[in-house]
Tab-separated table of C-alpha atoms and ligand atoms in Angstrom:
chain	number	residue	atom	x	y	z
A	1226	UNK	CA	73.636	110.482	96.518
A	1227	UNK	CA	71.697	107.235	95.205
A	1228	UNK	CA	70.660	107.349	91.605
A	1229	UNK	CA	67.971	108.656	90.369
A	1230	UNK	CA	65.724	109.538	93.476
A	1231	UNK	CA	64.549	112.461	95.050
A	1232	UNK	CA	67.591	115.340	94.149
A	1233	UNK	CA	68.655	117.150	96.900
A	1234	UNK	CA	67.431	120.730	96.702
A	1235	UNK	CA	67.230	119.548	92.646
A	1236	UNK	CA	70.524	118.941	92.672
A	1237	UNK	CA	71.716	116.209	90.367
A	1238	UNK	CA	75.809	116.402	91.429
A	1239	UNK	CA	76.830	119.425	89.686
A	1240	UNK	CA	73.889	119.737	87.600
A	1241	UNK	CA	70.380	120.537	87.698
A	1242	UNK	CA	69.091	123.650	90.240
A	1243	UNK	CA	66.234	126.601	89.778
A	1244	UNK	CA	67.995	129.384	87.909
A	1245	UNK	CA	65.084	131.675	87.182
A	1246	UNK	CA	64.061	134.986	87.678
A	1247	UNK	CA	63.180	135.943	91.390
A	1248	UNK	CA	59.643	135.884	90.334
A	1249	UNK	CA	59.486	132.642	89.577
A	1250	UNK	CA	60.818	131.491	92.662
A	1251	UNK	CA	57.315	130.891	94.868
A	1252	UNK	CA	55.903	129.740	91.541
A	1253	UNK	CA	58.177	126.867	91.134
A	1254	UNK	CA	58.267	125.972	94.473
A	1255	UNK	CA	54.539	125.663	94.437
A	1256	UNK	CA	54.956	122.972	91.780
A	1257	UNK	CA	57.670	121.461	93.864
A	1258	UNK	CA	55.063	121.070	96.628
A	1259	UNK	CA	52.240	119.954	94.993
A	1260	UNK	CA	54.267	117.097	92.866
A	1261	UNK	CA	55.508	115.563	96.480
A	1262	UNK	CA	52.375	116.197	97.555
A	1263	UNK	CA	50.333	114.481	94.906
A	1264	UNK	CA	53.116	111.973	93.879
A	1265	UNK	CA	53.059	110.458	97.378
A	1266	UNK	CA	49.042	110.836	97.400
A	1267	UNK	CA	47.372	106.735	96.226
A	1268	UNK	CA	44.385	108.593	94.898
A	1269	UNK	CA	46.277	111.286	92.682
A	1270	UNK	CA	48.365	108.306	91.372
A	1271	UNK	CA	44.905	106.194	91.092
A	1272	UNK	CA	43.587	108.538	89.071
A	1273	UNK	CA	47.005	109.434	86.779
A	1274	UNK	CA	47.324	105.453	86.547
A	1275	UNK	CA	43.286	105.030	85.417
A	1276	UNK	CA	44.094	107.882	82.447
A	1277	UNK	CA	47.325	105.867	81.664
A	1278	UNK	CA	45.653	102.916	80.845
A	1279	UNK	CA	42.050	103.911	79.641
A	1280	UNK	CA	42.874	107.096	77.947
A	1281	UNK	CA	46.393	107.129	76.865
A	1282	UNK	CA	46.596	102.727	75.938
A	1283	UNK	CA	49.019	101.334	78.471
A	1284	UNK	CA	50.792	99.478	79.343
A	1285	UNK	CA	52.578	99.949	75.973
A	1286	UNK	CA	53.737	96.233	74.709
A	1287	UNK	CA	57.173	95.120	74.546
A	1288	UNK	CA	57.832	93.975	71.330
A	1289	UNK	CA	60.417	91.199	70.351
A	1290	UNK	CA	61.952	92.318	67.397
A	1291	UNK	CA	62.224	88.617	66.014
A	1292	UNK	CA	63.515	89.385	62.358
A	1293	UNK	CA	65.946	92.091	63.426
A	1294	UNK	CA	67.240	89.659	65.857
A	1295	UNK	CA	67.999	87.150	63.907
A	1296	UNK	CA	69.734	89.825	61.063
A	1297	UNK	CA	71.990	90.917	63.996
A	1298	UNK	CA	72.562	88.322	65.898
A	1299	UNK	CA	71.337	89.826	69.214
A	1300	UNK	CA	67.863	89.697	71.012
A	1301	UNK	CA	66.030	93.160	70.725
A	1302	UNK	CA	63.058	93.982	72.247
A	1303	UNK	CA	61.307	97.338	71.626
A	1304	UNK	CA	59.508	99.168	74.245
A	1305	UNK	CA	56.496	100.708	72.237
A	1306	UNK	CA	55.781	103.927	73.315
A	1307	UNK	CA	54.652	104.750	69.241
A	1308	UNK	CA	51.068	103.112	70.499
A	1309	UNK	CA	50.517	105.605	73.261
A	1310	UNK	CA	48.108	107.835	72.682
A	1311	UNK	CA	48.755	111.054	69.917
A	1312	UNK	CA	51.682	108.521	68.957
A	1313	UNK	CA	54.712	108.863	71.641
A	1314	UNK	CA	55.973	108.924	75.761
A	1315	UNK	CA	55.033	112.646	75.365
A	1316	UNK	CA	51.311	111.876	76.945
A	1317	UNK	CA	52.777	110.053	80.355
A	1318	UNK	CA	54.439	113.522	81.425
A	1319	UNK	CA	51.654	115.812	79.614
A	1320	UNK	CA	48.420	113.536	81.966
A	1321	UNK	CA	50.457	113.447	85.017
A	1322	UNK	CA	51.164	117.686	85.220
A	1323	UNK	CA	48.012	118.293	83.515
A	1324	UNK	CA	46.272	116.584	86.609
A	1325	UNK	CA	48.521	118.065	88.739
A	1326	UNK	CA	47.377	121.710	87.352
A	1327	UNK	CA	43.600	121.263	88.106
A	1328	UNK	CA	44.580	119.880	91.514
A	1329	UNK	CA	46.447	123.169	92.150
A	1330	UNK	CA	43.572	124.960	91.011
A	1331	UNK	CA	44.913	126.024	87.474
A	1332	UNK	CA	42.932	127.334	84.592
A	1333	UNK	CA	45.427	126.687	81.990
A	1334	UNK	CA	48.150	125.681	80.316
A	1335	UNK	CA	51.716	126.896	78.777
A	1336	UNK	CA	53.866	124.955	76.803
A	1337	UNK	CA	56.876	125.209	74.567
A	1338	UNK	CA	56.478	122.941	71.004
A	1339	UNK	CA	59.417	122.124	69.073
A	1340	UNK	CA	58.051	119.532	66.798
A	1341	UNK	CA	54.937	120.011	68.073
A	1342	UNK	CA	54.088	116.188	69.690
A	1343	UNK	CA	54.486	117.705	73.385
A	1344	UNK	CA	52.135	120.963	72.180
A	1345	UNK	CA	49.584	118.217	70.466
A	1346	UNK	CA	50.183	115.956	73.542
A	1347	UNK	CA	48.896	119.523	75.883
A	1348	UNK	CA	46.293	120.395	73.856
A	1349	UNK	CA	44.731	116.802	73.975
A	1350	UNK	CA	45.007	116.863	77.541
A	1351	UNK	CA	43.798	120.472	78.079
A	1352	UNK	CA	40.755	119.289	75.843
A	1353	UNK	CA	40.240	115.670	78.158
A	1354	UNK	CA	40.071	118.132	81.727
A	1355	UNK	CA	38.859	120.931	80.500
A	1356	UNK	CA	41.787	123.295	81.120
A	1357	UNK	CA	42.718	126.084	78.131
A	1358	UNK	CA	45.957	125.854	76.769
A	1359	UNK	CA	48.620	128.286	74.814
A	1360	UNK	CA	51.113	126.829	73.050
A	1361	UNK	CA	54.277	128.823	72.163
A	1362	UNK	CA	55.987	127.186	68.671
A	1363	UNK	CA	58.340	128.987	66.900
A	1364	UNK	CA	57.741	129.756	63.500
A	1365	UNK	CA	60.449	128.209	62.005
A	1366	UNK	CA	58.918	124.769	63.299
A	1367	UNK	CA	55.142	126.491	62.443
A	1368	UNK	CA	56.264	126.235	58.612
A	1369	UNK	CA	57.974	122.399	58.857
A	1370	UNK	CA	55.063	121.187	61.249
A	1371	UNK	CA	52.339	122.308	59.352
A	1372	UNK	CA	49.940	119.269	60.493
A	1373	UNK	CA	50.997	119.601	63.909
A	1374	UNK	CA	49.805	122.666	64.806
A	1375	UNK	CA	46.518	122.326	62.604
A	1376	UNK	CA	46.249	119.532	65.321
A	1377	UNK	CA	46.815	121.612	68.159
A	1378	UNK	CA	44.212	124.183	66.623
A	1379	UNK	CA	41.462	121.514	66.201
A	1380	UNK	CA	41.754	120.219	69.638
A	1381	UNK	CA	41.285	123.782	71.070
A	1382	UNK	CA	44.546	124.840	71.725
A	1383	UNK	CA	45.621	128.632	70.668
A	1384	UNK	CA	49.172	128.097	69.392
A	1385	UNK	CA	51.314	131.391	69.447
A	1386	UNK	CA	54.015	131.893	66.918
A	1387	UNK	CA	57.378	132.752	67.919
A	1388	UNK	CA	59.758	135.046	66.016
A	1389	UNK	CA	62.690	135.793	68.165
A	1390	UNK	CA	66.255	133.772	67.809
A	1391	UNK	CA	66.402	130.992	65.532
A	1392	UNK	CA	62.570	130.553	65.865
A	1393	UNK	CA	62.758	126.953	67.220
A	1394	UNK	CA	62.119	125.463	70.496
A	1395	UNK	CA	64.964	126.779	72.821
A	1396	UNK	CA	63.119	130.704	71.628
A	1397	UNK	CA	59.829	129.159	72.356
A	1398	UNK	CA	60.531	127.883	75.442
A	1399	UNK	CA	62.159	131.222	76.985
A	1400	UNK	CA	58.563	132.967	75.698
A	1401	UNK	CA	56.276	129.989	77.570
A	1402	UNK	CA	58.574	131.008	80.776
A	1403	UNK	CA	58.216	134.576	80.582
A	1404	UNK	CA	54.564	133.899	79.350
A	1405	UNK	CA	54.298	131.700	82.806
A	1406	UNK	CA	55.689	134.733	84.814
A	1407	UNK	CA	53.329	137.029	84.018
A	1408	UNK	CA	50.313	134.308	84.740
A	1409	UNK	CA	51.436	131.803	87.338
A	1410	UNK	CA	47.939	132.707	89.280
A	1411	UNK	CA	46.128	130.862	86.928
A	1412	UNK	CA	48.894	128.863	84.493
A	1413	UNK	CA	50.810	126.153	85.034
A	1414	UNK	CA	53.887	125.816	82.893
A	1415	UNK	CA	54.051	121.892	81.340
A	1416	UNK	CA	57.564	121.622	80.491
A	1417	UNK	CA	58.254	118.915	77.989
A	1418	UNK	CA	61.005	117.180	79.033
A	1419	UNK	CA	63.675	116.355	81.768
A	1420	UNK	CA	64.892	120.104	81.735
A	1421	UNK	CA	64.061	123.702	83.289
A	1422	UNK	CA	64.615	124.325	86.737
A	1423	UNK	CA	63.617	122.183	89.911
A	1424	UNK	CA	60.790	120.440	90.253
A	1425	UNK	CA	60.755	119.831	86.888
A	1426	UNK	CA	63.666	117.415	85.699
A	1427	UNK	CA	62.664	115.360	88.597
A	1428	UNK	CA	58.678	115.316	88.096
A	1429	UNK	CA	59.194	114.591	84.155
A	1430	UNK	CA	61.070	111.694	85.200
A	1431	UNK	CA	58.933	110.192	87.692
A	1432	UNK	CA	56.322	111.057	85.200
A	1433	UNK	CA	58.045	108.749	82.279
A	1434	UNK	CA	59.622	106.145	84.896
A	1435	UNK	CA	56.100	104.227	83.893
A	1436	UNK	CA	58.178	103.317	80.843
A	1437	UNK	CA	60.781	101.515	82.110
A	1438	UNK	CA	59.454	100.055	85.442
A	1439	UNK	CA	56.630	98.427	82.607
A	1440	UNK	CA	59.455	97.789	80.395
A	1441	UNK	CA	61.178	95.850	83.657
A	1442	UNK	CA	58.179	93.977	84.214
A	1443	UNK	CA	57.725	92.823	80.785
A	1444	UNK	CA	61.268	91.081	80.860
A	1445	UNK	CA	61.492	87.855	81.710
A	1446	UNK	CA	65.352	88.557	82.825
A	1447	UNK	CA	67.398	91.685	83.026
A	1448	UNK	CA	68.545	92.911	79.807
A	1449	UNK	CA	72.148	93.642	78.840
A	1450	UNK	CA	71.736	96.882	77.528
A	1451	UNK	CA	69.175	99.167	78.039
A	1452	UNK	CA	69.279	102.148	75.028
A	1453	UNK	CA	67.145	105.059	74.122
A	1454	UNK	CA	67.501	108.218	71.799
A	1455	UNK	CA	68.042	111.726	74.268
A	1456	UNK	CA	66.821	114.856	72.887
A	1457	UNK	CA	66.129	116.730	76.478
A	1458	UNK	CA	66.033	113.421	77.498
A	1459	UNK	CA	62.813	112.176	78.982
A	1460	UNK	CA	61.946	109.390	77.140
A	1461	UNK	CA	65.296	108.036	77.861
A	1462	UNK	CA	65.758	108.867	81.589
A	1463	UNK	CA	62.011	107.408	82.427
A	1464	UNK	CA	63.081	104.176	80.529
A	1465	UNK	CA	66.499	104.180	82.788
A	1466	UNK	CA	64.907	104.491	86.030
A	1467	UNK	CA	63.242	101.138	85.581
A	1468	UNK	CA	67.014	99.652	85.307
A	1469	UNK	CA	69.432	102.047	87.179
A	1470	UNK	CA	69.608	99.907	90.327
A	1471	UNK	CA	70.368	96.602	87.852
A	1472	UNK	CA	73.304	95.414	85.902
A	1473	UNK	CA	71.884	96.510	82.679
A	1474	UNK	CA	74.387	99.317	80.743
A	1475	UNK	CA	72.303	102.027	80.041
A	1476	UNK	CA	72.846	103.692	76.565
A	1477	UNK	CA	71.517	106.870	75.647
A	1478	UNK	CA	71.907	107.895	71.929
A	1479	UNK	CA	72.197	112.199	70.767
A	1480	UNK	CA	71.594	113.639	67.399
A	1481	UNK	CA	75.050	114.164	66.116
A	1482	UNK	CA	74.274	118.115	65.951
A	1483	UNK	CA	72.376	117.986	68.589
A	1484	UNK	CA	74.652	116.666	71.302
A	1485	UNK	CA	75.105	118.278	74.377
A	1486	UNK	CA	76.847	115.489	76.177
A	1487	UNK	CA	79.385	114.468	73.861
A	1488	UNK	CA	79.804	117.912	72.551
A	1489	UNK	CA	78.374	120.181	75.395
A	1490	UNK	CA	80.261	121.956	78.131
A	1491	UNK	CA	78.403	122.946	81.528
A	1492	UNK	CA	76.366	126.006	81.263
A	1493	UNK	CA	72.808	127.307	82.234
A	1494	UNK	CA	69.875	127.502	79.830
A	1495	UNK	CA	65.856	127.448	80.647
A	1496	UNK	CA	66.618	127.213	84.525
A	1497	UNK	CA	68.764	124.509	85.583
A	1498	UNK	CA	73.031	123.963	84.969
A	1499	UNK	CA	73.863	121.052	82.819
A	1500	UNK	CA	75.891	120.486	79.822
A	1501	UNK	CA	75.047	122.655	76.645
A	1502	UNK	CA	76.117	123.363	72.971
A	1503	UNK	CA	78.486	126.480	73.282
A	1504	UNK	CA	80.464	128.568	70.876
A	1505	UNK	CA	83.924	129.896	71.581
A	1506	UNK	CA	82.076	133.522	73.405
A	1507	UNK	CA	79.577	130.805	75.587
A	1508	UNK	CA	76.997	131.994	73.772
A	1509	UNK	CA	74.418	129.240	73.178
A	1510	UNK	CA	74.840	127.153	69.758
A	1511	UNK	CA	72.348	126.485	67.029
A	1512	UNK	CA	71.539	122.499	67.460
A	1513	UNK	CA	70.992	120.803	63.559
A	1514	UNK	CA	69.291	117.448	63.532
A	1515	UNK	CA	66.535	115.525	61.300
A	1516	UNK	CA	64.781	115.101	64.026
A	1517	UNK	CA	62.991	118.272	65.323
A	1518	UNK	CA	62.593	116.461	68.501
A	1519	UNK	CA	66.652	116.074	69.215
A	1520	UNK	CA	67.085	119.366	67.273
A	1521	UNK	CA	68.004	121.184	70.701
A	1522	UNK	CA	71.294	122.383	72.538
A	1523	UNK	CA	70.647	121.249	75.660
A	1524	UNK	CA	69.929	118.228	77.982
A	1525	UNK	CA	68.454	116.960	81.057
A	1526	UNK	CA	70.778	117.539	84.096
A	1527	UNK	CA	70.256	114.070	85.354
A	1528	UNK	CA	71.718	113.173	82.314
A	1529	UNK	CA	74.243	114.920	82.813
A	1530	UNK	CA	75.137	113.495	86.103
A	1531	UNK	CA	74.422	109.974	84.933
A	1532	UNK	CA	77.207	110.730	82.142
A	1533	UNK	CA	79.742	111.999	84.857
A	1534	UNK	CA	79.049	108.961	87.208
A	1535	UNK	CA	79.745	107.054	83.857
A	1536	UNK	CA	76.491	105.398	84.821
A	1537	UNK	CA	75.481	106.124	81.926
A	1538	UNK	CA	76.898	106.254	78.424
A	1539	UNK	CA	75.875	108.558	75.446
A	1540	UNK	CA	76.662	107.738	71.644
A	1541	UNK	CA	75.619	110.012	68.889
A	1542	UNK	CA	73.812	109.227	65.263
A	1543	UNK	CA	73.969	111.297	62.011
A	1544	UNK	CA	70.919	111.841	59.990
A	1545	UNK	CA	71.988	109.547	57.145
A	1546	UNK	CA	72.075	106.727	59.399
A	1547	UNK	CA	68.905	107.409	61.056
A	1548	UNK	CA	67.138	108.075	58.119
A	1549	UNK	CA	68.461	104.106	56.830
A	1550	UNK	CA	67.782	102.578	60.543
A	1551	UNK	CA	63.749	103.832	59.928
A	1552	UNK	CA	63.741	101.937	56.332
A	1553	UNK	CA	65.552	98.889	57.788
A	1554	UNK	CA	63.092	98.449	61.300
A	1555	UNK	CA	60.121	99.333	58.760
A	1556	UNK	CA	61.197	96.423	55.947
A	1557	UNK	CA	62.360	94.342	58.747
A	1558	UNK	CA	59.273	94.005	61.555
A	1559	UNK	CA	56.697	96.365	59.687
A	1560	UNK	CA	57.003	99.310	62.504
A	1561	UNK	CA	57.624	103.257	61.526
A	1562	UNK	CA	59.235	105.126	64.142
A	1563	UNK	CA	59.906	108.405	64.832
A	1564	UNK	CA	62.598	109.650	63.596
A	1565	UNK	CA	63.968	110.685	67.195
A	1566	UNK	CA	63.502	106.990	68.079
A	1567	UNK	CA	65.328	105.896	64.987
A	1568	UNK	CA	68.549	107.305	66.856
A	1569	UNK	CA	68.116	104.439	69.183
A	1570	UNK	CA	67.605	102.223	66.345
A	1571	UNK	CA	70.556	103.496	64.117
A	1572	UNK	CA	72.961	102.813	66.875
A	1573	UNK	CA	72.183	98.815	67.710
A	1574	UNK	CA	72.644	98.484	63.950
A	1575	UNK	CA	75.741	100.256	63.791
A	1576	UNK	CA	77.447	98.564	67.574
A	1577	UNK	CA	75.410	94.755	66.972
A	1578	UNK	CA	78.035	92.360	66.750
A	1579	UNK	CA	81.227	95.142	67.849
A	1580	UNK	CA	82.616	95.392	71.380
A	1581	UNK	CA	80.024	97.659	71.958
A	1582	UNK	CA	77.461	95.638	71.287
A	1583	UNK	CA	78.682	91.873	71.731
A	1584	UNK	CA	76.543	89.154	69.602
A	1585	UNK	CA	74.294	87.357	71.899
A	1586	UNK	CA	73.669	90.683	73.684
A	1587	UNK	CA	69.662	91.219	74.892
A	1588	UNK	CA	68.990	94.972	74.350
A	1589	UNK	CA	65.736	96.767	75.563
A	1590	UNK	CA	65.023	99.814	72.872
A	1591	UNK	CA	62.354	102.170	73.579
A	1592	UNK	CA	60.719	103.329	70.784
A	1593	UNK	CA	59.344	106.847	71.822
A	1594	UNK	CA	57.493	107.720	69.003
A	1595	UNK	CA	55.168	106.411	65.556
A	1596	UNK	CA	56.813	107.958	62.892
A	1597	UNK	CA	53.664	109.546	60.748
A	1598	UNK	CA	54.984	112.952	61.600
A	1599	UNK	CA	58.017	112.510	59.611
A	1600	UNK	CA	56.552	111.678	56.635
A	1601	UNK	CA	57.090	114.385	54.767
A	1602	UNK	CA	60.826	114.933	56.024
A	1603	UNK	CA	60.968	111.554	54.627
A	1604	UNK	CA	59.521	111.781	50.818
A	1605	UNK	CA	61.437	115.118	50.745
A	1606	UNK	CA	64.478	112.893	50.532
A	1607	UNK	CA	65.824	115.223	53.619
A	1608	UNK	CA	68.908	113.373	54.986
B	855	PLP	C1	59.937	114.857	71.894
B	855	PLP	C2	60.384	113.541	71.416
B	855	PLP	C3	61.670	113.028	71.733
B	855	PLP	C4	62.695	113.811	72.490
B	855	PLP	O1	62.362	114.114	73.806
B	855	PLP	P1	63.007	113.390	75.068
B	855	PLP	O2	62.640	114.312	76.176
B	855	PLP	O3	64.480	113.295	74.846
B	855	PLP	O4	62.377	112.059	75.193
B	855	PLP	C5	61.991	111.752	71.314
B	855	PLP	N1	61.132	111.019	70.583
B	855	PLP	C6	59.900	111.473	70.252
B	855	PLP	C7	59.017	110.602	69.435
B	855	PLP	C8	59.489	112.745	70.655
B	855	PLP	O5	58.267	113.184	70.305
């Protein structure tokens, strides 16, 4: 199978798949349709394209990193994805299915929030096309995301707390599903990221792939390394597709306790089979990370395959050094990222100059997201 194209039956190797209930069968494979359908259509991707840049701010800059550079001895350039629109990648995925919805004559929205930038990222674009939206957030994340969902609430959006599990987003997203099932007439479901079951891992990443085919673009040659952080792993698989058929390695970089590919073994979880955080029974494991964004169990199942293929290659970050990579980028080229991005950041610092990382090396980092949100984790002295 070539890499990263159309999956076969959304089948990624071993991975990916539609494991949901029978119900959610002819729902699913209505989205299926309608993404080929629209995806291959000029004036659906006019108008996603025309939102993209007068709406949402792209194309996002590239960004060479010129004091970092010089401090490491390499040449980094950050793709900046913090300038997009409500301040990450989220909004590429969120316009493109939110488009998608009205052309499949949808009313509203569902969506899962972990953090709460994909829920703010829905309820912006719910507000833009005049769709409704509900928002499912569990309430662990309701308490440390306090300004997120007031956001959510201002643009319109009802957000829906959710009190089952750990009350985070792998409990939030199994209530948007089951919310979806009982109103796919009118709802589409707007998954966040490369997960859940066919279409979806494939349409989020055709969605994103306007971050690295840009990024591609913006290079003069083609980078050494290509590296971005993976929570489900959008970001990072939309920056990879620009690159997959060049020479470039392709680095994706987990949460330490969040890592499903280093630490995952192959399992099913919100639709699709790919590589997930397990205890000894199988049972699905708490994920533990800084960032709320990585703080999940699972991943992508392209990733997944990509990992297998050793196409691509996954590293993982602790909070300590992610929380010291966001201080050094900030004091170094006057940019706050999100602390999911950090990830990405924490790891050139760590491999510049190693093996890993050889001096001399160009690197393309994407920077998924402005790092206002984390604040507060921040001057809480949470590490
Ligand atoms: C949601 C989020 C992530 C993690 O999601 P992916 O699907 O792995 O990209 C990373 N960075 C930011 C800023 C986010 O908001």
């Amino acid at each position: 199978m070539a890499v990263m194209t159309e999956p076969r039956h959304g089948r990624f190797g071993d991975f990916g798949g539609r494991y949901v209930p029978e119900s959610l069968i002819p729902a699913c494979a209505a989205v299926e349709e309608a993404f080929r359908s629209a995806w291959s259509d000029p004036l659906f991707r006019a108008h996603l394209d025309g939102l993209l840049v007068s709406y949402a701010g792209r194309p996002t800059p590239l960004t060479p990193a010129l004091n970092l550079s010089t401090q490491l001895g390499i040449t980094l350039l950050l793709k900046r994805e913090d300038l997009a629109h409500t301040g990450s990648h989220k909004i590429n995925n969120v316009l493109g299915q939110a488009l998608l919805a009205g052309r499949m004559g949808k009313t509203r929205l569902i969506a899962e929030t972990g953090a709460g930038q994909h829920g703010v990222a829905v309820a912006t674009a719910a507000a833009l096309l005049g769709l409704r939206a509900t928002v499912y957030m569990g309430s662990r994340d309701i308490e440390r995301q306090q300004l997120n969902v007031f956001r959510m609430e201002l643009l319109g959006a009802e957000v829906i707390p959710v009190t089952s599990g750990s009350r985070t987003l792998k409990d939030a997203t199994n209530e948007a599903m089951r919310a979806w099932v009982a109103d796919t007439d009118d709802a589409h479901f707007l998954l966040g990221s490369v997960g859940g079951p066919h279409p979806y891992p494939w349409m989020v990443r055709e969605l994103q792939s306007v971050i690295g085919d840009e990024a591609r673009q913006q290079c003069d040659s083609v980078p050494d390394v290509v590296v971005a952080c993976v929570g489900g792993g959008s970001n990072a698989a939309g920056t990879f597709a620009g690159f997959v058929d060049t020479t470039a390695r392709l680095i994706g970089v987990e949460a330490a306790g969040g890592a499903a590919i280093t630490n995952g073994a192959p399992g099913v979880v919100h639709g699709s089979r790919s590589l997930v955080l397990q205890d000894a029974e199988g049972q699905i494991a708490e994920a533990e990370s800084i960032a709320a964004g990585l703080d999940y169990p699972g991943v992508g199942p392209e990733h997944a395959y990509l990992s297998s293929l050793g196409r691509a290659e996954y590293r993982t970050v602790g909070d300590a050094e992610v929380v010291e990579a966001i201080g050094r980028l900030a004091r170094a080229e006057g940019i706050i990222c999100a602390l999911e991005s950090a990830h990405a950041v924490a790891w050139v610092l760590r491999a510049a100059g190693t093996p890993d990382l050889p001096a001399g090396s160009r690197v393309v980092l994407t920077l998924s997201g402005r790092g206002d949100k984390d604040m507060a984790t921040l001057r809480g002295g949470v590490a």
